[in-house]
Short mmCIF file of C-alpha atoms in Angstrom, two decimals:
data_model
loop_
_atom_site.label_atom_id
_atom_site.label_comp_id
_atom_site.label_asym_id
_atom_site.label_seq_id
_atom_site.Cartn_x
_atom_site.Cartn_y
_atom_site.Cartn_z
CA MET A 1 -2.38 29.17 142.95
CA GLU A 2 1.45 28.74 143.72
CA VAL A 3 0.59 24.67 144.96
CA LEU A 4 -1.10 24.33 141.28
CA LEU A 5 1.86 25.73 139.35
CA ALA A 6 4.22 23.52 141.47
CA SER A 7 4.63 20.92 138.82
CA PHE A 8 5.11 23.32 136.07
CA GLN A 9 7.74 24.94 138.04
CA LYS A 10 9.43 21.89 138.54
CA PHE A 11 9.25 20.89 134.97
CA THR A 12 12.99 20.51 133.45
CA LEU A 13 14.47 20.45 129.74
CA GLY A 14 15.17 16.72 130.58
CA ASN A 15 11.50 16.07 131.38
CA LEU A 16 10.58 17.69 128.01
CA VAL A 17 13.30 15.50 126.22
CA MET A 18 11.90 12.62 127.79
CA PHE A 19 8.20 13.59 126.58
CA ILE A 20 9.52 13.73 123.24
CA LEU A 21 11.49 10.60 123.45
CA GLY A 22 8.27 8.88 124.82
CA GLY A 23 6.13 10.45 122.06
CA LEU A 24 8.77 8.90 119.53
CA LEU A 25 8.36 5.47 120.94
CA ILE A 26 4.52 5.66 120.52
CA TYR A 27 4.81 7.31 117.22
CA LEU A 28 7.06 4.09 116.09
CA ALA A 29 4.93 1.64 117.59
CA ILE A 30 1.74 3.25 115.83
CA LYS A 31 3.05 4.34 112.55
CA LYS A 32 5.94 2.00 111.85
CA ASP A 33 4.48 -0.99 113.87
CA TYR A 34 8.12 -1.38 115.53
CA GLU A 35 7.17 -3.75 118.54
CA PRO A 36 4.02 -1.93 119.20
CA MET A 37 2.97 -4.00 122.26
CA LEU A 38 6.17 -3.16 124.06
CA LEU A 39 7.22 0.30 122.51
CA LEU A 40 3.92 1.95 123.18
CA PRO A 41 3.53 1.07 126.94
CA ILE A 42 7.03 2.00 127.46
CA GLY A 43 6.88 5.26 125.72
CA PHE A 44 3.68 6.05 127.64
CA GLY A 45 5.44 4.76 130.76
CA ALA A 46 8.27 7.27 130.25
CA ILE A 47 5.78 10.27 129.76
CA LEU A 48 4.22 9.20 133.13
CA SER A 49 7.24 8.99 135.12
CA ASN A 50 8.46 12.58 133.76
CA ILE A 51 5.81 14.44 134.91
CA PRO A 52 6.98 16.29 138.03
CA MET A 53 5.45 15.24 141.25
CA SER A 54 3.75 12.49 139.28
CA SER A 55 1.59 10.15 141.48
CA ALA A 56 2.26 7.15 139.11
CA ILE A 57 5.74 6.47 140.51
CA GLY A 58 7.56 7.04 144.06
CA GLU A 59 6.11 5.91 147.35
CA GLY A 60 2.53 4.29 146.53
CA GLY A 61 2.72 5.29 142.89
CA PHE A 62 1.15 2.16 141.11
CA LEU A 63 4.16 1.80 138.60
CA THR A 64 6.56 1.67 141.47
CA ILE A 65 4.28 -0.84 142.90
CA LEU A 66 4.25 -2.91 139.65
CA TYR A 67 8.26 -2.35 139.39
CA LYS A 68 8.75 -3.92 143.00
CA ALA A 69 6.31 -6.67 142.32
CA GLY A 70 7.22 -7.64 138.78
CA ILE A 71 10.55 -6.54 137.68
CA ALA A 72 12.66 -6.45 140.96
CA THR A 73 11.12 -9.99 141.72
CA GLU A 74 11.88 -11.02 137.98
CA LEU A 75 8.22 -12.23 137.94
CA PHE A 76 7.34 -10.47 134.84
CA PRO A 77 10.15 -12.01 132.51
CA VAL A 78 9.61 -15.28 133.83
CA LEU A 79 5.89 -15.22 133.21
CA ILE A 80 6.54 -14.00 129.52
CA PHE A 81 8.71 -16.97 129.31
CA ILE A 82 5.89 -19.44 129.89
CA ALA A 83 3.84 -17.55 127.41
CA ILE A 84 6.72 -17.64 124.83
CA GLY A 85 7.25 -21.59 125.50
CA ALA A 86 3.36 -21.94 124.71
CA MET A 87 3.76 -20.07 121.55
CA ILE A 88 6.91 -21.73 120.21
CA ASP A 89 6.80 -24.88 118.03
CA PHE A 90 10.23 -26.73 118.57
CA GLY A 91 9.11 -29.11 115.67
CA PRO A 92 11.42 -27.75 113.11
CA LEU A 93 14.20 -27.85 115.58
CA LEU A 94 13.51 -31.50 116.61
CA GLN A 95 13.65 -32.41 112.89
CA GLN A 96 17.04 -30.88 112.32
CA PRO A 97 18.67 -30.74 115.91
CA PHE A 98 21.85 -29.49 114.03
CA MET A 99 20.46 -26.15 114.01
CA LEU A 100 21.21 -25.80 117.52
CA PHE A 101 24.67 -24.72 116.89
CA PHE A 102 23.63 -21.72 115.20
CA GLY A 103 21.52 -21.05 118.45
CA ALA A 104 25.01 -21.02 120.07
CA ALA A 105 26.89 -19.17 117.25
CA ALA A 106 24.39 -16.44 117.01
CA GLN A 107 25.13 -15.29 120.45
CA PHE A 108 28.25 -14.22 119.66
CA GLY A 109 27.19 -10.42 119.95
CA ILE A 110 26.63 -11.12 123.48
CA PHE A 111 30.41 -11.77 124.04
CA MET A 112 31.65 -8.99 121.59
CA THR A 113 29.39 -6.28 123.34
CA THR A 114 30.29 -7.50 126.80
CA LEU A 115 33.90 -6.97 125.89
CA LEU A 116 33.44 -3.72 124.17
CA ALA A 117 31.61 -2.24 127.09
CA ARG A 118 34.27 -3.38 129.50
CA PHE A 119 36.64 -1.44 127.34
CA LEU A 120 34.43 1.63 127.37
CA GLY A 121 34.68 1.74 131.20
CA PHE A 122 31.63 -0.22 132.29
CA SER A 123 32.08 -2.53 135.37
CA LEU A 124 31.99 -6.24 134.59
CA LYS A 125 28.16 -6.35 135.81
CA GLU A 126 27.08 -3.62 133.70
CA ALA A 127 28.83 -5.06 130.81
CA VAL A 128 27.19 -8.30 130.87
CA SER A 129 23.91 -6.83 131.16
CA ILE A 130 24.60 -4.51 127.97
CA GLY A 131 26.06 -7.53 126.31
CA ILE A 132 22.72 -9.51 127.06
CA ILE A 133 21.05 -7.23 124.47
CA GLY A 134 22.67 -9.55 121.97
CA ALA A 135 20.67 -12.35 123.26
CA ALA A 136 17.84 -10.66 121.07
CA ASP A 137 15.48 -11.40 123.64
CA GLY A 138 13.75 -8.84 125.81
CA PRO A 139 12.90 -10.91 128.97
CA THR A 140 16.30 -12.26 129.19
CA SER A 141 17.75 -8.59 128.84
CA ILE A 142 15.38 -7.47 131.58
CA TYR A 143 16.11 -10.36 133.68
CA VAL A 144 19.85 -9.95 133.73
CA ALA A 145 19.81 -6.02 133.97
CA ASN A 146 17.43 -6.29 137.07
CA LEU A 147 20.04 -8.90 138.59
CA PHE A 148 23.24 -6.90 137.46
CA ALA A 149 22.30 -3.15 136.71
CA GLY A 150 19.10 -2.04 137.79
CA GLU A 151 19.85 1.53 137.02
CA LEU A 152 20.29 0.63 133.29
CA ILE A 153 17.41 -1.51 133.09
CA GLY A 154 15.38 1.30 130.99
CA PRO A 155 17.98 2.21 128.11
CA ILE A 156 18.82 -1.94 127.84
CA THR A 157 15.15 -2.75 127.46
CA VAL A 158 14.45 -0.04 125.09
CA ALA A 159 17.57 -1.20 123.04
CA ALA A 160 16.57 -4.59 122.94
CA TYR A 161 13.00 -4.24 121.99
CA SER A 162 13.92 -1.44 119.37
CA TYR A 163 16.60 -3.27 117.46
CA MET A 164 14.34 -6.67 117.90
CA SER A 165 11.86 -4.66 115.84
CA LEU A 166 14.58 -3.54 113.30
CA VAL A 167 16.07 -6.97 112.70
CA PRO A 168 14.52 -6.67 108.86
CA LEU A 169 16.72 -3.64 108.52
CA ILE A 170 19.92 -4.64 110.31
CA GLN A 171 20.38 -8.22 109.27
CA PRO A 172 20.11 -8.26 105.35
CA PRO A 173 23.12 -5.82 104.88
CA VAL A 174 25.37 -8.01 107.60
CA ILE A 175 24.35 -11.13 105.62
CA LYS A 176 24.99 -9.82 102.16
CA ALA A 177 28.15 -8.27 103.14
CA LEU A 178 29.38 -11.90 104.35
CA THR A 179 27.75 -14.17 101.74
CA THR A 180 27.89 -14.28 97.93
CA ALA A 181 24.73 -14.59 95.73
CA GLU A 182 25.68 -18.27 94.96
CA GLU A 183 25.81 -18.84 98.67
CA ARG A 184 22.35 -17.38 99.28
CA ARG A 185 20.95 -19.47 96.73
CA ILE A 186 22.04 -22.75 98.20
CA GLY A 187 18.88 -24.76 98.89
CA MET A 188 17.89 -27.01 101.78
CA ASP A 189 16.46 -30.43 102.37
CA LEU A 190 12.80 -30.29 102.26
CA ASN A 191 12.00 -33.86 103.22
CA LEU A 192 11.80 -33.70 107.03
CA HIS A 193 10.84 -36.66 109.08
CA LYS A 194 7.90 -36.30 111.45
CA VAL A 195 8.48 -35.77 115.01
CA SER A 196 6.53 -38.10 117.90
CA LYS A 197 4.30 -36.65 120.49
CA THR A 198 6.47 -38.40 122.89
CA THR A 199 9.62 -36.65 121.83
CA ARG A 200 7.78 -33.19 122.01
CA ILE A 201 6.77 -34.18 125.41
CA LEU A 202 10.01 -35.28 126.56
CA PHE A 203 12.04 -32.45 124.92
CA PRO A 204 11.08 -29.75 127.35
CA ILE A 205 11.41 -31.76 130.47
CA ILE A 206 14.71 -33.06 129.77
CA VAL A 207 16.08 -29.79 128.43
CA THR A 208 15.07 -28.12 131.68
CA ALA A 209 16.88 -31.00 133.66
CA VAL A 210 20.03 -30.74 131.53
CA ALA A 211 20.20 -26.98 131.41
CA GLY A 212 19.59 -26.87 135.04
CA LEU A 213 22.42 -29.07 135.87
CA ILE A 214 24.82 -27.27 133.39
CA ALA A 215 23.69 -23.64 134.61
CA PRO A 216 21.53 -23.70 137.62
CA MET A 217 21.03 -20.12 137.45
CA SER A 218 19.02 -20.54 133.92
CA VAL A 219 16.47 -22.78 135.42
CA GLY A 220 14.11 -19.72 136.31
CA LEU A 221 14.06 -18.89 132.60
CA VAL A 222 14.45 -22.28 130.82
CA GLY A 223 12.35 -23.97 133.29
CA SER A 224 9.55 -21.13 132.58
CA LEU A 225 10.18 -21.39 128.83
CA MET A 226 9.81 -25.27 128.86
CA PHE A 227 6.85 -25.16 131.01
CA GLY A 228 4.91 -23.08 128.76
CA ASN A 229 5.77 -25.44 125.87
CA LEU A 230 4.99 -28.64 128.01
CA ILE A 231 1.46 -27.33 128.37
CA ARG A 232 1.38 -26.82 124.60
CA GLU A 233 2.68 -30.10 123.67
CA CYS A 234 1.06 -32.41 126.37
CA GLY A 235 -2.42 -32.40 124.47
CA VAL A 236 -4.45 -32.32 127.57
CA LEU A 237 -4.10 -28.48 128.54
CA ASP A 238 -5.44 -26.72 125.58
CA LYS A 239 -7.22 -24.16 127.56
CA LEU A 240 -4.02 -23.40 129.70
CA SER A 241 -2.26 -23.41 126.40
CA GLN A 242 -4.44 -20.85 124.91
CA ALA A 243 -4.54 -18.90 128.05
CA ALA A 244 -0.68 -18.64 128.31
CA GLN A 245 -0.35 -17.72 124.59
CA ASN A 246 -3.17 -14.95 124.67
CA GLU A 247 -4.22 -13.60 128.02
CA LEU A 248 -1.03 -14.06 130.22
CA SER A 249 0.97 -13.03 127.44
CA ASN A 250 -0.99 -9.94 126.71
CA LEU A 251 -1.42 -8.97 130.16
CA VAL A 252 2.12 -9.27 131.28
CA THR A 253 3.46 -7.75 128.18
CA LEU A 254 1.28 -4.58 129.11
CA LEU A 255 2.17 -4.19 132.55
CA LEU A 256 5.97 -4.96 131.59
CA GLY A 257 6.15 -2.43 129.16
CA ILE A 258 4.68 0.57 131.12
CA THR A 259 6.55 -0.34 134.24
CA ILE A 260 10.02 -0.58 132.01
CA GLY A 261 8.64 2.83 130.83
CA SER A 262 8.25 4.44 134.47
CA THR A 263 12.19 3.67 134.79
CA MET A 264 12.96 6.06 132.43
CA VAL A 265 13.04 9.35 134.50
CA ALA A 266 15.04 12.04 132.75
CA GLU A 267 17.90 12.35 135.26
CA ASN A 268 18.68 8.46 135.08
CA PHE A 269 18.10 8.26 131.40
CA LEU A 270 19.62 11.21 129.80
CA THR A 271 23.15 10.32 130.13
CA TRP A 272 26.03 9.21 128.22
CA LYS A 273 25.68 5.72 129.31
CA THR A 274 22.07 5.53 127.63
CA LEU A 275 23.83 6.63 124.30
CA MET A 276 26.51 4.30 124.47
CA ILE A 277 23.88 1.33 125.60
CA LEU A 278 21.93 2.29 122.33
CA LEU A 279 25.13 2.28 120.04
CA MET A 280 26.27 -1.11 121.63
CA GLY A 281 22.69 -2.74 121.47
CA LEU A 282 23.12 -2.30 117.76
CA PHE A 283 26.70 -3.67 117.66
CA ALA A 284 25.52 -6.67 119.37
CA PHE A 285 22.73 -7.58 116.89
CA ILE A 286 25.44 -6.84 114.12
CA PHE A 287 27.82 -9.45 115.54
CA ASP A 288 25.05 -11.74 116.41
CA THR A 289 24.10 -11.94 112.83
CA ALA A 290 27.95 -12.00 111.73
CA GLY A 291 28.63 -14.92 114.11
CA GLY A 292 25.85 -17.13 112.93
CA VAL A 293 26.64 -16.54 109.30
CA LEU A 294 30.41 -16.89 109.76
CA PHE A 295 30.03 -20.34 111.70
CA ALA A 296 27.73 -21.69 109.02
CA LYS A 297 30.50 -20.64 106.54
CA LEU A 298 33.27 -22.44 108.73
CA LEU A 299 30.94 -25.53 108.99
CA ASN A 300 30.62 -25.60 105.07
CA LEU A 301 34.33 -26.32 104.74
CA PHE A 302 34.05 -29.59 106.05
CA LEU A 303 30.27 -30.53 105.23
CA PRO A 304 29.82 -32.77 102.21
CA ARG A 305 26.09 -31.08 101.57
CA LYS A 306 26.47 -27.07 102.05
CA ILE A 307 24.22 -25.25 104.37
CA ASN A 308 22.74 -21.93 103.32
CA PRO A 309 24.63 -19.75 105.43
CA MET A 310 22.13 -17.27 105.88
CA ILE A 311 20.52 -19.61 108.19
CA GLY A 312 23.18 -19.07 110.88
CA ALA A 313 22.02 -15.51 111.02
CA ALA A 314 18.54 -16.90 112.30
CA GLY A 315 20.34 -18.51 115.11
CA ILE A 316 19.42 -15.08 117.13
CA SER A 317 16.45 -15.56 119.29
CA ALA A 318 14.47 -12.74 117.72
CA PHE A 319 11.74 -15.04 116.90
CA PRO A 320 9.90 -15.42 114.37
CA MET A 321 11.29 -12.31 112.75
CA SER A 322 14.78 -13.40 111.91
CA ALA A 323 13.52 -16.73 110.27
CA ARG A 324 11.20 -14.56 108.04
CA VAL A 325 14.00 -12.24 107.06
CA ILE A 326 16.27 -15.26 105.88
CA GLN A 327 13.30 -16.69 103.96
CA LYS A 328 12.75 -13.41 102.38
CA LEU A 329 16.43 -13.26 101.44
CA ALA A 330 16.61 -16.49 99.92
CA GLN A 331 13.67 -16.07 97.81
CA LYS A 332 15.02 -12.98 96.47
CA GLU A 333 18.14 -14.86 95.10
CA ASN A 334 16.16 -17.94 94.08
CA PRO A 335 12.22 -17.60 94.06
CA GLY A 336 12.02 -21.29 94.35
CA ASN A 337 14.34 -21.54 97.34
CA PHE A 338 12.44 -22.41 100.58
CA VAL A 339 14.61 -22.67 103.59
CA LEU A 340 12.04 -21.40 106.20
CA MET A 341 11.92 -24.66 108.18
CA GLN A 342 15.52 -24.77 108.83
CA ALA A 343 15.71 -20.87 109.68
CA VAL A 344 12.76 -21.36 112.34
CA GLY A 345 14.77 -24.48 113.69
CA ALA A 346 17.88 -22.09 114.07
CA ASN A 347 15.65 -19.23 115.40
CA VAL A 348 14.08 -21.20 118.33
CA ALA A 349 17.61 -22.69 118.89
CA GLY A 350 18.30 -19.23 119.55
CA GLN A 351 15.76 -19.00 122.09
CA VAL A 352 17.42 -21.75 124.06
CA GLY A 353 20.98 -20.66 123.28
CA SER A 354 20.27 -17.13 124.68
CA ILE A 355 18.97 -18.40 127.98
CA LEU A 356 21.59 -20.83 128.33
CA ALA A 357 24.44 -18.26 127.58
CA ALA A 358 22.58 -15.75 130.04
CA GLY A 359 22.27 -18.41 132.73
CA VAL A 360 26.04 -19.49 132.30
CA LEU A 361 27.05 -15.72 132.32
CA ILE A 362 24.84 -15.19 135.67
CA TYR A 363 26.48 -18.01 137.26
CA LEU A 364 30.03 -17.11 136.44
CA VAL A 365 29.67 -13.56 137.34
CA ASN A 366 27.97 -14.44 140.71
CA ALA A 367 30.61 -17.09 141.25
CA LEU A 368 33.28 -14.33 140.73
CA ALA A 369 31.51 -11.88 143.24
CA LEU A 370 31.57 -14.54 146.21
CA MET B 1 35.77 -8.77 143.04
CA SER B 2 38.47 -8.80 140.57
CA ASP B 3 37.13 -6.60 137.92
CA ASN B 4 39.39 -6.70 134.82
CA ILE B 5 39.50 -7.18 131.32
CA LEU B 6 41.28 -10.59 131.77
CA THR B 7 38.65 -11.57 133.96
CA THR B 8 35.89 -10.66 131.41
CA LEU B 9 37.66 -12.47 128.60
CA ARG B 10 38.06 -15.55 130.80
CA ILE B 11 34.35 -15.57 131.82
CA LEU B 12 33.23 -14.84 128.01
CA LEU B 13 35.24 -17.70 126.85
CA GLN B 14 34.00 -20.14 129.47
CA SER B 15 30.53 -19.05 128.89
CA LEU B 16 30.74 -19.45 125.10
CA GLY B 17 32.35 -22.94 125.48
CA VAL B 18 29.57 -24.11 128.20
CA THR B 19 26.79 -22.61 125.71
CA PHE B 20 28.24 -24.89 122.76
CA LEU B 21 28.74 -27.87 125.31
CA GLY B 22 25.07 -27.38 126.19
CA MET B 23 23.94 -27.34 122.62
CA ILE B 24 25.92 -30.52 121.90
CA VAL B 25 24.25 -32.20 124.91
CA PHE B 26 20.78 -30.97 123.76
CA TYR B 27 21.88 -32.43 120.16
CA THR B 28 22.44 -35.70 121.71
CA VAL B 29 19.13 -35.64 123.71
CA ILE B 30 17.09 -34.86 120.45
CA LYS B 31 18.95 -37.66 118.51
CA LEU B 32 18.09 -40.06 121.28
CA LEU B 33 14.56 -39.24 121.60
CA VAL B 34 14.18 -39.16 117.80
CA LYS B 35 15.64 -42.60 117.82
CA TYR B 36 13.89 -44.14 120.51
CA PHE B 37 10.46 -42.60 119.98
CA PRO B 38 10.49 -42.40 116.29
CA GLU B 39 6.51 -42.48 115.39
CA ASP B 40 3.09 -42.10 117.10
CA LYS B 41 1.62 -45.39 117.40
#
């Protein structure tokens, strides 16, 4: 009898809190539709890993095996990037390459949050891992956290995906606070030139080579993203492109979520650090948005034809949610205003910008450690 | 590893600078691609 009750006897208040938290993530996924593909597996993984003496984790546990195989090796984030690359249409960016600069400006949150984390006492490696939540890009957050602060990977991932799903709530008040109604009504050019197939094929190849030369540590992420995109654009690998967009994406997302959830063991997760990381994640998204908007406003001081500054906010890489939010806001001010193509351009630029910024940060921090 | 705020600031500024530099390079690449491969034949 004692053997049968052993698990009950080891059940702590912390485990109970994690059960509730896991349940909350599952609730948000199902009822509120907040990133359900990630939050539901993460929530269930959290429950699995907080059952005392759980055979799902620890020596021989399938979640620990998955963690070692897919997260510790960085394999899952890289595979997800192949899938994302196959899903992304870089056309709007190739039509308006100027949007690239918003993809850089909207990484401002990464830098501000890293600095804040340092002031709050986190080590440089931990601070950079927390700051990367501002990349608004789950796989990049996981990739960097695993390299620099493996013990924080749970809260960092939860923060990254939660705030990505909350972009429609986070961005509008920040944008409205920084822009006037008149600015939000600015229209954008609708006559965009077509992009040739050759350009679409050469773009991922050249970007990989150039990004690799600028920041060699970004090759894993940029390379896999652009490989996925090359499969999409080459025109002869439709089956592989569809497989990357559907089967690969679904399977890896499923395994990634539940594996991340398994890192949320009560004694590691229920700490002040977790609470601070969750708050700093919000800070990162707010400063990303502000960085993009303010950069657009700065450019407007010099440009003869003004840009709708809201487009700057789409430079965060929460794709395609952010672009949709911007379009919605633009139409709210002026029902005839159509800025979606520019916003999508900035949004995919944010994908490139976040990976590049992460790669550069990894390189610089590693160089410092040598 | 010298792990202080000044070092962090230096790394962040370098990173921000290189990210913008990267974007300038990508911008140039796209402009050249669009110029030399304008339309599908």
